[in-house]
PDB file of C-alpha atoms in Angstrom:
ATOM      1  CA  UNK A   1    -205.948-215.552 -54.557  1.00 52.00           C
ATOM      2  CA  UNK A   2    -206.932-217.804 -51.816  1.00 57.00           C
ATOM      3  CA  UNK A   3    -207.414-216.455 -48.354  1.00 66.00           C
ATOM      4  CA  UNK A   4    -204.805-218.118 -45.891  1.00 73.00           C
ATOM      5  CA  UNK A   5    -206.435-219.720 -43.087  1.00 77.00           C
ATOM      6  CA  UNK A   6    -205.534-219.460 -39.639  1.00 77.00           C
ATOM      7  CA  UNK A   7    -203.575-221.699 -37.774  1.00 81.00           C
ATOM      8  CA  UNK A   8    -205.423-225.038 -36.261  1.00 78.00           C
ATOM      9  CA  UNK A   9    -204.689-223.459 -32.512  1.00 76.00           C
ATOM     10  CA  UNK A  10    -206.100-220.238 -33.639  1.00 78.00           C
ATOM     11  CA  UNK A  11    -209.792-221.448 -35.143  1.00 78.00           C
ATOM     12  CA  UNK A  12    -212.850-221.315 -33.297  1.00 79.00           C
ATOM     13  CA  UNK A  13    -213.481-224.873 -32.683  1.00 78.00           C
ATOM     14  CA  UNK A  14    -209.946-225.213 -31.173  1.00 80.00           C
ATOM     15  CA  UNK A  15    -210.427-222.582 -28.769  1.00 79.00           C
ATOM     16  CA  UNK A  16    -213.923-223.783 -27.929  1.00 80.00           C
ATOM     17  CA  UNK A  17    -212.651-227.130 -26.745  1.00 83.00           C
ATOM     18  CA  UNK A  18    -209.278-226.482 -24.973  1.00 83.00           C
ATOM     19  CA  UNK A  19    -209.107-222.943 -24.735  1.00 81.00           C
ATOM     20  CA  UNK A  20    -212.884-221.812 -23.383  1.00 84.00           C
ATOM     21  CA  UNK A  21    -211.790-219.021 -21.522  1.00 82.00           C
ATOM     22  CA  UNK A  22    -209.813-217.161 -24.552  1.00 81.00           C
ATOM     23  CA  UNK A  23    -212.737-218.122 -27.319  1.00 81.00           C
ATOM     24  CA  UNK A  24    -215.629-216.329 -24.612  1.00 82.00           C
ATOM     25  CA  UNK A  25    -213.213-213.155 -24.581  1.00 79.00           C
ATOM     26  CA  UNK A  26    -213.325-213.275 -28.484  1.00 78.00           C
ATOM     27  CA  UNK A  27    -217.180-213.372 -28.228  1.00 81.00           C
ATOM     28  CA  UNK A  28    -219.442-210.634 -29.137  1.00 80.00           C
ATOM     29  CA  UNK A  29    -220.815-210.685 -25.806  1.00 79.00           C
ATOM     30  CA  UNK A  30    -217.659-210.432 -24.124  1.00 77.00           C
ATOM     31  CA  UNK A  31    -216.895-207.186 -26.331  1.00 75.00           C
ATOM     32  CA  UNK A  32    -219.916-205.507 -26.126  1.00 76.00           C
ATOM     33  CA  UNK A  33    -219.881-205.892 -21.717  1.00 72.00           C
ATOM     34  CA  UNK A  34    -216.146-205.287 -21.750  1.00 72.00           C
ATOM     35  CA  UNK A  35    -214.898-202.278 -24.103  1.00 71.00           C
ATOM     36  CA  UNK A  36    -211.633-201.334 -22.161  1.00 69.00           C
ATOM     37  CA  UNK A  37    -208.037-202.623 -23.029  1.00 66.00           C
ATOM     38  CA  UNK A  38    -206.092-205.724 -20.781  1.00 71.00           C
ATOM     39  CA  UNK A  39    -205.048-204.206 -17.341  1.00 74.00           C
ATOM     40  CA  UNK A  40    -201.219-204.771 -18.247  1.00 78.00           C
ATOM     41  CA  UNK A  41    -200.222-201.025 -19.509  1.00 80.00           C
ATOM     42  CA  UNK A  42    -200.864-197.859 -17.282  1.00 79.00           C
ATOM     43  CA  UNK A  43    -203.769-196.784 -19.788  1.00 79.00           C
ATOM     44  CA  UNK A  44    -205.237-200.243 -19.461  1.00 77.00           C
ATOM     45  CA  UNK A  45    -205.563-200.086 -15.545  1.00 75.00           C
ATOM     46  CA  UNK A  46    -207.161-196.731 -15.763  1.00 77.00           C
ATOM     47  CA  UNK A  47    -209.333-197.703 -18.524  1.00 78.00           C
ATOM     48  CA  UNK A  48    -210.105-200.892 -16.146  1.00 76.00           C
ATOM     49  CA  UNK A  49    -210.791-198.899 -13.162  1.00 75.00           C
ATOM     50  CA  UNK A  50    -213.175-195.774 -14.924  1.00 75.00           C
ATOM     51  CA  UNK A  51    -215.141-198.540 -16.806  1.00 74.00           C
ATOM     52  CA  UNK A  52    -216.105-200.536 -13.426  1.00 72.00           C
ATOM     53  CA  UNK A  53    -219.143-199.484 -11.851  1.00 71.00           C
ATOM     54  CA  UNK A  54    -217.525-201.255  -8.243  1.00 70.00           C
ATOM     55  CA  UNK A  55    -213.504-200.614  -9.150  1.00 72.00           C
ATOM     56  CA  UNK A  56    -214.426-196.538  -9.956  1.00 69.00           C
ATOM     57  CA  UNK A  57    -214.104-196.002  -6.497  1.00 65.00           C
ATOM     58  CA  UNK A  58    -210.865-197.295  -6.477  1.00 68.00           C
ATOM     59  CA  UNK A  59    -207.649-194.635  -7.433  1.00 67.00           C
ATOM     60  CA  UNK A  60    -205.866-195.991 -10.387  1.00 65.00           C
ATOM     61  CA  UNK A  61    -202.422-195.561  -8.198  1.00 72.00           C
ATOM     62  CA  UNK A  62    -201.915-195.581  -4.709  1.00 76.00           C
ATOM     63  CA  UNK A  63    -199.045-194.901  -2.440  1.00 77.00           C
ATOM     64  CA  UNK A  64    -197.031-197.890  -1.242  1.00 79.00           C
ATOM     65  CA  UNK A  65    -197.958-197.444   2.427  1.00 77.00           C
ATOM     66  CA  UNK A  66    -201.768-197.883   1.527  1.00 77.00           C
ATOM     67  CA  UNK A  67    -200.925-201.630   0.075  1.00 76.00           C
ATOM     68  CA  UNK A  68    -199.201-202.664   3.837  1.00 81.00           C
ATOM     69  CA  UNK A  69    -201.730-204.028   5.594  1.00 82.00           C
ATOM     70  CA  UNK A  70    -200.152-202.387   8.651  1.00 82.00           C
ATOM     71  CA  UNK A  71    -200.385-198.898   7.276  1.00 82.00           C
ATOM     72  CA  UNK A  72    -204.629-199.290   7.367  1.00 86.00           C
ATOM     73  CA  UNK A  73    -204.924-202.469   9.618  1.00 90.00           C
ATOM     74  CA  UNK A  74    -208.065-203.179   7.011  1.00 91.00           C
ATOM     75  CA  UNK A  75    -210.684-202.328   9.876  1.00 94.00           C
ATOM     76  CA  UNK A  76    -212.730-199.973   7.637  1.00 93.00           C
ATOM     77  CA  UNK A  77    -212.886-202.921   5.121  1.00 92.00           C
ATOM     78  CA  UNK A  78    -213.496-205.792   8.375  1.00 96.00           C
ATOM     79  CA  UNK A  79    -216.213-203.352   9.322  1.00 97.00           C
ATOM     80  CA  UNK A  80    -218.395-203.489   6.094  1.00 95.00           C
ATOM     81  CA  UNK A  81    -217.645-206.802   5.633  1.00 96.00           C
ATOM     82  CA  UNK A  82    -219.181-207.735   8.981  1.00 97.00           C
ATOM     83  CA  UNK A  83    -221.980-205.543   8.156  1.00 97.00           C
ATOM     84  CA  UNK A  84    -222.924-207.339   4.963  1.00 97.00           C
ATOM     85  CA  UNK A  85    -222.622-210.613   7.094  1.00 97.00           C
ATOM     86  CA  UNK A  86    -225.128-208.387   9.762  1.00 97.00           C
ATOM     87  CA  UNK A  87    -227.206-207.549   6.218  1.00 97.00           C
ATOM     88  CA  UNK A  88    -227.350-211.275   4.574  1.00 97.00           C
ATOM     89  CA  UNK A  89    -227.700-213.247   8.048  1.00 97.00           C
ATOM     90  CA  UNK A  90    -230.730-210.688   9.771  1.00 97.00           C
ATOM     91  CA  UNK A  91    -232.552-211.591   6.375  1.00 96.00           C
ATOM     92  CA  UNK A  92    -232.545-214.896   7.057  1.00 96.00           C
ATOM     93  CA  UNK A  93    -233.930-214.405  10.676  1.00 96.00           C
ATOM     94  CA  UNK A  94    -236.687-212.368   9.570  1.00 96.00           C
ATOM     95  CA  UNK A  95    -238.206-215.119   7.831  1.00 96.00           C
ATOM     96  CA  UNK A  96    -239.106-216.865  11.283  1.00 95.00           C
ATOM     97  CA  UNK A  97    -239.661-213.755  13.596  1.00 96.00           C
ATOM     98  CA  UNK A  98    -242.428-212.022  15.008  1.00 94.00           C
ATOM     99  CA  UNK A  99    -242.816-208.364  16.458  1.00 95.00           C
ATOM    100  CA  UNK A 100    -245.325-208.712  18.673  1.00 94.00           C
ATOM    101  CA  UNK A 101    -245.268-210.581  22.083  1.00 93.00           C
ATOM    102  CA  UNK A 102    -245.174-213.414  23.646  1.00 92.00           C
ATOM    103  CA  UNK A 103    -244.588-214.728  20.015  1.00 94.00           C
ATOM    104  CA  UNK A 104    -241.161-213.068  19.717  1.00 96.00           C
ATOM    105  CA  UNK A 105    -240.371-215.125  22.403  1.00 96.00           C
ATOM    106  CA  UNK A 106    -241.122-218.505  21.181  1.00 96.00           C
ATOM    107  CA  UNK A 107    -239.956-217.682  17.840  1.00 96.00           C
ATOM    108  CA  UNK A 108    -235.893-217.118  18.987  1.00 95.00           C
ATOM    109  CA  UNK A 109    -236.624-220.443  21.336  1.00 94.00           C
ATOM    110  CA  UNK A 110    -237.992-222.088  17.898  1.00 95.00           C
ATOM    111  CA  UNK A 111    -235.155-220.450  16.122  1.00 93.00           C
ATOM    112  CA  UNK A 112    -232.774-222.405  18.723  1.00 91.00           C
ATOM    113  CA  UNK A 113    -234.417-226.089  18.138  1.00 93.00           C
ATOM    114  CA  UNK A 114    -236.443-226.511  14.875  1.00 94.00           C
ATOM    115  CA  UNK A 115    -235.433-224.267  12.294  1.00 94.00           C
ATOM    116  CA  UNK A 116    -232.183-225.198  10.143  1.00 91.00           C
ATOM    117  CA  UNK A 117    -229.186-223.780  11.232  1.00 94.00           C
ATOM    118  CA  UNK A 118    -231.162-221.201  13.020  1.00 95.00           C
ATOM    119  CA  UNK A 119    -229.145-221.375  16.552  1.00 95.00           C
ATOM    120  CA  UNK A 120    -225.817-221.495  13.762  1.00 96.00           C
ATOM    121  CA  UNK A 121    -227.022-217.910  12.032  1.00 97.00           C
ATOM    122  CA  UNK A 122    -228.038-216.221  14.933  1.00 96.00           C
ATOM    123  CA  UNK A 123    -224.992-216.850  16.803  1.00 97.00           C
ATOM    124  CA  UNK A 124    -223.157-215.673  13.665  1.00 97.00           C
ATOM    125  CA  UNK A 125    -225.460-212.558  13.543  1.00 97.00           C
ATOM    126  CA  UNK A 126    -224.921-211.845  17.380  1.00 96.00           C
ATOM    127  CA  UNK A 127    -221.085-212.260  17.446  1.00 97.00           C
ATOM    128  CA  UNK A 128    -220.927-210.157  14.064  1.00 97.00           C
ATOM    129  CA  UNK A 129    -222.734-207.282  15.814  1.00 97.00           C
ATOM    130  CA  UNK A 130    -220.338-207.830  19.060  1.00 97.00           C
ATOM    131  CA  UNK A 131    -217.130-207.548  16.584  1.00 98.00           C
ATOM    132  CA  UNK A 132    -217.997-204.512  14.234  1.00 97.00           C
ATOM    133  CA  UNK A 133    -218.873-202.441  17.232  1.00 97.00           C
ATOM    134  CA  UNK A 134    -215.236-203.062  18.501  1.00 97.00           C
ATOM    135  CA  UNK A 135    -213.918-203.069  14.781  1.00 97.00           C
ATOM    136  CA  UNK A 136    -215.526-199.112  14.264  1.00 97.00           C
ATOM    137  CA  UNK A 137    -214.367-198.558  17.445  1.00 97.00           C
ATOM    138  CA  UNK A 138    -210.803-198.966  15.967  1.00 97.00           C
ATOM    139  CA  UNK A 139    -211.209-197.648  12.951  1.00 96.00           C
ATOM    140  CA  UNK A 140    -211.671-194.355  14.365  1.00 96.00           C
ATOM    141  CA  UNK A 141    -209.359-194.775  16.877  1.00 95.00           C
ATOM    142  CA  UNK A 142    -206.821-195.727  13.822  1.00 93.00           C
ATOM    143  CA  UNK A 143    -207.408-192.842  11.863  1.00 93.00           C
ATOM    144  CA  UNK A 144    -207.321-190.442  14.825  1.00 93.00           C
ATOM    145  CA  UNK A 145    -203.837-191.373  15.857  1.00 91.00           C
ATOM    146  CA  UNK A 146    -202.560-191.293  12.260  1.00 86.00           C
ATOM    147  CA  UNK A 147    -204.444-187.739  11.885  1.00 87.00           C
ATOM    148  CA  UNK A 148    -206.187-189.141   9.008  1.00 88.00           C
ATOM    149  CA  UNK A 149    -208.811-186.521  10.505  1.00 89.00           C
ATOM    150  CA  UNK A 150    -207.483-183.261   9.478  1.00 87.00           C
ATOM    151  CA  UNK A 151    -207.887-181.118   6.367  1.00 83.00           C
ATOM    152  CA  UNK A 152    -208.996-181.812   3.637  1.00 85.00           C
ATOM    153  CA  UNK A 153    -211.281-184.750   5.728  1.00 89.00           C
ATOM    154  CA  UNK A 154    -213.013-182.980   8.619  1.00 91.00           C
ATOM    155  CA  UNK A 155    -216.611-184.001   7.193  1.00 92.00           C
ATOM    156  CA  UNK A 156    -215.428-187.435   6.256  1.00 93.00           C
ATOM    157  CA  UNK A 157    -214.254-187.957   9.989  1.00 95.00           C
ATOM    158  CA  UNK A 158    -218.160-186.500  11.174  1.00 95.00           C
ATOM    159  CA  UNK A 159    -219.529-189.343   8.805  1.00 95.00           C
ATOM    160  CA  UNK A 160    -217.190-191.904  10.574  1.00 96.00           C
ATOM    161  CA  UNK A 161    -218.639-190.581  13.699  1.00 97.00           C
ATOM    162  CA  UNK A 162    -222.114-190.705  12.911  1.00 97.00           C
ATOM    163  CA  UNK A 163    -221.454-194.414  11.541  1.00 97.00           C
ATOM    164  CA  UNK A 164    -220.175-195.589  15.041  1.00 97.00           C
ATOM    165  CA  UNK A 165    -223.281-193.867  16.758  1.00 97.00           C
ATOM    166  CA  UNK A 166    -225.641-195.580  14.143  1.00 97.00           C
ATOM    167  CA  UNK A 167    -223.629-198.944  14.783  1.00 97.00           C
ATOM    168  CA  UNK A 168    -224.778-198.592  18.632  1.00 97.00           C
ATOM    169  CA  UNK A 169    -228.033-197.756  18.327  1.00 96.00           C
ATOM    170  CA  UNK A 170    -228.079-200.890  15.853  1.00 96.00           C
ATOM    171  CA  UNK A 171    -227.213-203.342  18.665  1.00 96.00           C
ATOM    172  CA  UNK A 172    -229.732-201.414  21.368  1.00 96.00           C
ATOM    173  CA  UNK A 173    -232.562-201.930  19.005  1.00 96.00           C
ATOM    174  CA  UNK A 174    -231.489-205.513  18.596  1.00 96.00           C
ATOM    175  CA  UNK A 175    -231.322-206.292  21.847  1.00 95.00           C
ATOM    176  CA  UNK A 176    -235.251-205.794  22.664  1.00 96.00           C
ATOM    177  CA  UNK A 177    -236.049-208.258  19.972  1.00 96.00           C
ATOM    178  CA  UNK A 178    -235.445-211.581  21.707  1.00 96.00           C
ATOM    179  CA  UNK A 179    -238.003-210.207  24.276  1.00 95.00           C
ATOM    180  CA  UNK A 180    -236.426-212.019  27.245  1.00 95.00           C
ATOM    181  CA  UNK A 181    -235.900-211.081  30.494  1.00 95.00           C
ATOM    182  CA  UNK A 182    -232.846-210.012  29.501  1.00 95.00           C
ATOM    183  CA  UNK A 183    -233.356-207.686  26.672  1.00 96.00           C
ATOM    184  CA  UNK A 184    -236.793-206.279  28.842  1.00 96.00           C
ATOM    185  CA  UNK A 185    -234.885-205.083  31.780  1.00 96.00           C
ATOM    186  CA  UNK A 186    -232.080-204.137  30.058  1.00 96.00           C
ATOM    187  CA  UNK A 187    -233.960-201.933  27.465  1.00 96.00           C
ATOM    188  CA  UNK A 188    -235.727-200.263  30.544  1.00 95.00           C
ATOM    189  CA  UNK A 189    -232.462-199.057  32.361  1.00 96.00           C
ATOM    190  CA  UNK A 190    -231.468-198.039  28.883  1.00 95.00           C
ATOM    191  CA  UNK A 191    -234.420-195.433  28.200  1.00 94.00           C
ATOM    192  CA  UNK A 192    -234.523-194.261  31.897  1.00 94.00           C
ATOM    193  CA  UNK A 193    -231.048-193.135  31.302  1.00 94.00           C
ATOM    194  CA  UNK A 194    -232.143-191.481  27.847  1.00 92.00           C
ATOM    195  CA  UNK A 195    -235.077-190.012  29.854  1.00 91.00           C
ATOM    196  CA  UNK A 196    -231.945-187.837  31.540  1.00 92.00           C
ATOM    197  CA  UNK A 197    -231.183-186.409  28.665  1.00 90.00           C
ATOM    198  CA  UNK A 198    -231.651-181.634  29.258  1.00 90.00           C
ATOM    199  CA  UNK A 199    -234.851-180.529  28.110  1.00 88.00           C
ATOM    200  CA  UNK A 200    -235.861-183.874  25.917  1.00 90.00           C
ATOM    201  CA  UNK A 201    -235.197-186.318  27.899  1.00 91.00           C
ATOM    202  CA  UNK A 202    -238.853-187.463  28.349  1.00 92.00           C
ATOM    203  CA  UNK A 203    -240.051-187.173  24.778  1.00 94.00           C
ATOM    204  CA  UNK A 204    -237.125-189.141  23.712  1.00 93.00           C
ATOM    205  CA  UNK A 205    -238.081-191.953  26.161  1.00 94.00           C
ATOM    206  CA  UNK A 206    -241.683-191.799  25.111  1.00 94.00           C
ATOM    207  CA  UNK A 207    -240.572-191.565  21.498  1.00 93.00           C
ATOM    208  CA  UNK A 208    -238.453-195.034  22.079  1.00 92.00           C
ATOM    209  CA  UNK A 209    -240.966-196.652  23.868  1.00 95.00           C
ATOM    210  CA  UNK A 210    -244.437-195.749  22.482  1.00 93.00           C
ATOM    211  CA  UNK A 211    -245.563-195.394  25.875  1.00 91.00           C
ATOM    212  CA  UNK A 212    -244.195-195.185  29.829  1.00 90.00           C
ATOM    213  CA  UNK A 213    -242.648-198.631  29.716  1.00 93.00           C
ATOM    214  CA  UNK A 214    -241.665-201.350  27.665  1.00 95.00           C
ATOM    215  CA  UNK A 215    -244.798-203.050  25.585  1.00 95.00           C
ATOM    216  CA  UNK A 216    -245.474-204.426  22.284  1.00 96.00           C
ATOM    217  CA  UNK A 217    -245.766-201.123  21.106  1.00 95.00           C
ATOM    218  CA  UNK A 218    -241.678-200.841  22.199  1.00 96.00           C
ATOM    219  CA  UNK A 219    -241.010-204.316  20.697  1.00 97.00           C
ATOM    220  CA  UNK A 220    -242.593-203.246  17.213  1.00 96.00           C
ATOM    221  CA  UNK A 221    -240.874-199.454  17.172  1.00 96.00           C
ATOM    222  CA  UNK A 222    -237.409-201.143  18.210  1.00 97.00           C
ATOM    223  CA  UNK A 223    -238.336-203.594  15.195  1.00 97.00           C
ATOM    224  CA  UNK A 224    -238.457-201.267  12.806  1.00 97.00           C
ATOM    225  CA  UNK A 225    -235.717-198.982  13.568  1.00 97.00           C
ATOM    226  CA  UNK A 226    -233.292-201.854  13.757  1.00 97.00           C
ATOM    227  CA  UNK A 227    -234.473-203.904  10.235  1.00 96.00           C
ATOM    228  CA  UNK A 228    -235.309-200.826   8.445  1.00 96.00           C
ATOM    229  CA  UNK A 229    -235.224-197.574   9.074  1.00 97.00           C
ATOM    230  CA  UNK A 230    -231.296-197.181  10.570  1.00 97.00           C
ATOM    231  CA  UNK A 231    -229.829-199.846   8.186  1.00 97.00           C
ATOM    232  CA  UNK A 232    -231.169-197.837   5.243  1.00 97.00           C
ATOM    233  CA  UNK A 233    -229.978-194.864   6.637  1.00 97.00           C
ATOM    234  CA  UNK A 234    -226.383-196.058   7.390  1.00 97.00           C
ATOM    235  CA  UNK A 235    -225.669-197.989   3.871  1.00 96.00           C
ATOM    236  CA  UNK A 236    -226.145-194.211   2.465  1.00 96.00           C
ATOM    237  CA  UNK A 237    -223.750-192.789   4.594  1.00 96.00           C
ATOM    238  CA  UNK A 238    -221.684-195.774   4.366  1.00 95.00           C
ATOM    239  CA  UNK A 239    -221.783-195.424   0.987  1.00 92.00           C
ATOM    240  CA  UNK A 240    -220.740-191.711   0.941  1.00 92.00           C
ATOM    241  CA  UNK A 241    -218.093-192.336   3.557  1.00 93.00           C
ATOM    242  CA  UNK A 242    -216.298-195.065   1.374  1.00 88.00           C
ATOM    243  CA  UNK A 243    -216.742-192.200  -1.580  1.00 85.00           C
ATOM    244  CA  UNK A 244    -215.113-189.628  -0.036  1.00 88.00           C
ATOM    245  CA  UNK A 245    -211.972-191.566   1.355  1.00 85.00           C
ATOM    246  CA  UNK A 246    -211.265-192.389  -2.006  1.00 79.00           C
ATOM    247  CA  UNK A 247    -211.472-188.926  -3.319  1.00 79.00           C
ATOM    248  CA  UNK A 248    -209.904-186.825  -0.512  1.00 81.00           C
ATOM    249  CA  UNK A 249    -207.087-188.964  -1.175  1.00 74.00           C
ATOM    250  CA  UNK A 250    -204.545-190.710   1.310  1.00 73.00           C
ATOM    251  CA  UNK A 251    -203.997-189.346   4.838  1.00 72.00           C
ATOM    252  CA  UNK A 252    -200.273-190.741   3.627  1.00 66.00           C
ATOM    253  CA  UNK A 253    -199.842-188.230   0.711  1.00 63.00           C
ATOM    254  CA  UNK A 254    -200.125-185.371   3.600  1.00 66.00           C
ATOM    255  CA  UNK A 255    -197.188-186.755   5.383  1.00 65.00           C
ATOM    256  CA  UNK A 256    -195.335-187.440   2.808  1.00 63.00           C
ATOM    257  CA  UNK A 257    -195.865-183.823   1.526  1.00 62.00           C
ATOM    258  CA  UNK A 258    -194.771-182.261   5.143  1.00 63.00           C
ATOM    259  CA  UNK A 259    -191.705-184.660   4.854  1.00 63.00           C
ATOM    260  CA  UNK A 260    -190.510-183.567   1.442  1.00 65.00           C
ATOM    261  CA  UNK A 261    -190.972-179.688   3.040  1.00 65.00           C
ATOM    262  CA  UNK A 262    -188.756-180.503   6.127  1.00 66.00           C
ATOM    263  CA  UNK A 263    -185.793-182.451   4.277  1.00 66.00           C
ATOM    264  CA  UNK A 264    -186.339-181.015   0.992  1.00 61.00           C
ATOM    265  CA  UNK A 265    -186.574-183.927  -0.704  1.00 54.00           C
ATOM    266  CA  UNK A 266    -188.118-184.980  -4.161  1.00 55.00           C
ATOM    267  CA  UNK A 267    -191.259-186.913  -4.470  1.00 51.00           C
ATOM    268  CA  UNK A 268    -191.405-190.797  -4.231  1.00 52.00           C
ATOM    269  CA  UNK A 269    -192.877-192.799  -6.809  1.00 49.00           C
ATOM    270  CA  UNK A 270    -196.079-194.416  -6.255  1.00 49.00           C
ATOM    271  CA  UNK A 271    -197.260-197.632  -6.537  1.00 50.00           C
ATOM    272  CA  UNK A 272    -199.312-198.845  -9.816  1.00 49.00           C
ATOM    273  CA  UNK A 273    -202.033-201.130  -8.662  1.00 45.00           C
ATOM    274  CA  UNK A 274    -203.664-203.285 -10.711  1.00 45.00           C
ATOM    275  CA  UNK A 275    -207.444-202.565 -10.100  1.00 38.00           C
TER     276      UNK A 275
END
């Protein structure tokens, strides 16, 4: 008995031509990368979500609040995205920069006149820097009010406040680099005031400066602390802080727990979100 073939819309040269998109899904490639139902059943978005190395970090449901932008105000998510924009654009600085004076100096002024969109990418990387200290700022101030801070969070909240400290000391150390007169005198008022700091004042403001005042020795340590060592140390905790808001759940859950307690009322639904 003769096997019945498939309709002419349903072959593989069909799909090919009009329909790419369906015949790559049907691939073997496609299969073997994605082994998880479509995202259109409750099982599917889960299966979605657990299978995604980005969308893991991502609850399958959320409350209803969360999806308002009002609720959040999306600073937490205008903060990283400003600090990948920090991330991408001080890469493409570093290519024409050099630590050590009076070449610093001619290399921003170069950076101005010569080099493509150089003025463009530093302004970008300067107002970027002005914006996500304001933008943490916020954020903390955000979650503060809405006592987003409390139980079961308290460590989350210290991370948030380390990340705002490490997001200063990111634009202090920037601010030598230009090596201006500027960024000199200002970086000198800043470590005489760190030099006032009980019992290590001094050896902080040694520490900083690699000397008793500002040199090329301060230039190269403020250098590496700001292209290096604290952007490495913030995209862990940054890391770790997005983690844990996702597992200690929604400050919104909390108060919608104490209302149900007070009225005596039964629990909302929540909102399926496709991830």
């Amino acid at each position: 008995m003769a096997t019945e073939r498939p309709p002419i819309k349903e072959r593989s040269w069909y799909l090919a031509m009009f329909h790419p998109g369906r015949s790559f899904k049907r691939s073997e490639l496609y299969t073997s990368a994605i082994r998880h139902p479509s995202p259109t059943t409750p099982r599917g978005r889960a299966m979605t979500s657990f299978h995604n190395f980005f969308l893991h970090l991502y609850p399958v449901k959320v409350p209803r609040e969360i999806v308002k932008t009002r609720t959040t105000l999306r600073l937490g998510f205008i903060a990283t995205t400003l600090y990948m924009i920090l991330f991408v654009s001080g890469m493409y600085l570093m290519f024409f920069y050099h630590p050590a004076p009076p070449g610093a100096y001619f290399d921003m002024h170069a950076l101005s006149t010569t080099v493509s969109f150089g003025q463009f990418v530093r302004n970008v990387h300067r107002w970027s820097a002005h914006l996500m200290v304001l933008v943490v700022f916020l954020h903390l101030m955000r979650v503060f009010y809405a006592g987003a801070y409390r139980a079961p969070r308290q460590f989350n909240w210290v991370f948030g406040v380390v990340l705002l400290v490490f997001t200063l000391l990111m634009s202090f150390t920037g601010y030598l680099l230009p090596w201006d007169q500027l960024s000199y005198w200002a970086i000198t008022v800043g470590t005489n005031i760190a030099s006032y700091v009980p019992v290590l004042g001094s050896q902080v403001r040694t520490l900083l400066l690699g000397g008793n005042e500002v040199s090329a020795a301060t230039l190269l340590r403020f250098y590496v602390l700001h292209i290096y060592f604290i952007p490495a140390v913030m995209t862990v905790i940054l890391a770790i802080h997005i983690w844990r808001v996702r597992k200690d759940n929604f400050a919104v859950v909390d108060r919608r727990a104490d209302e149900r307690d007070d009225a005596g009322a039964e629990p909302r639904e929540v909102a399926d979100v496709d991830a």
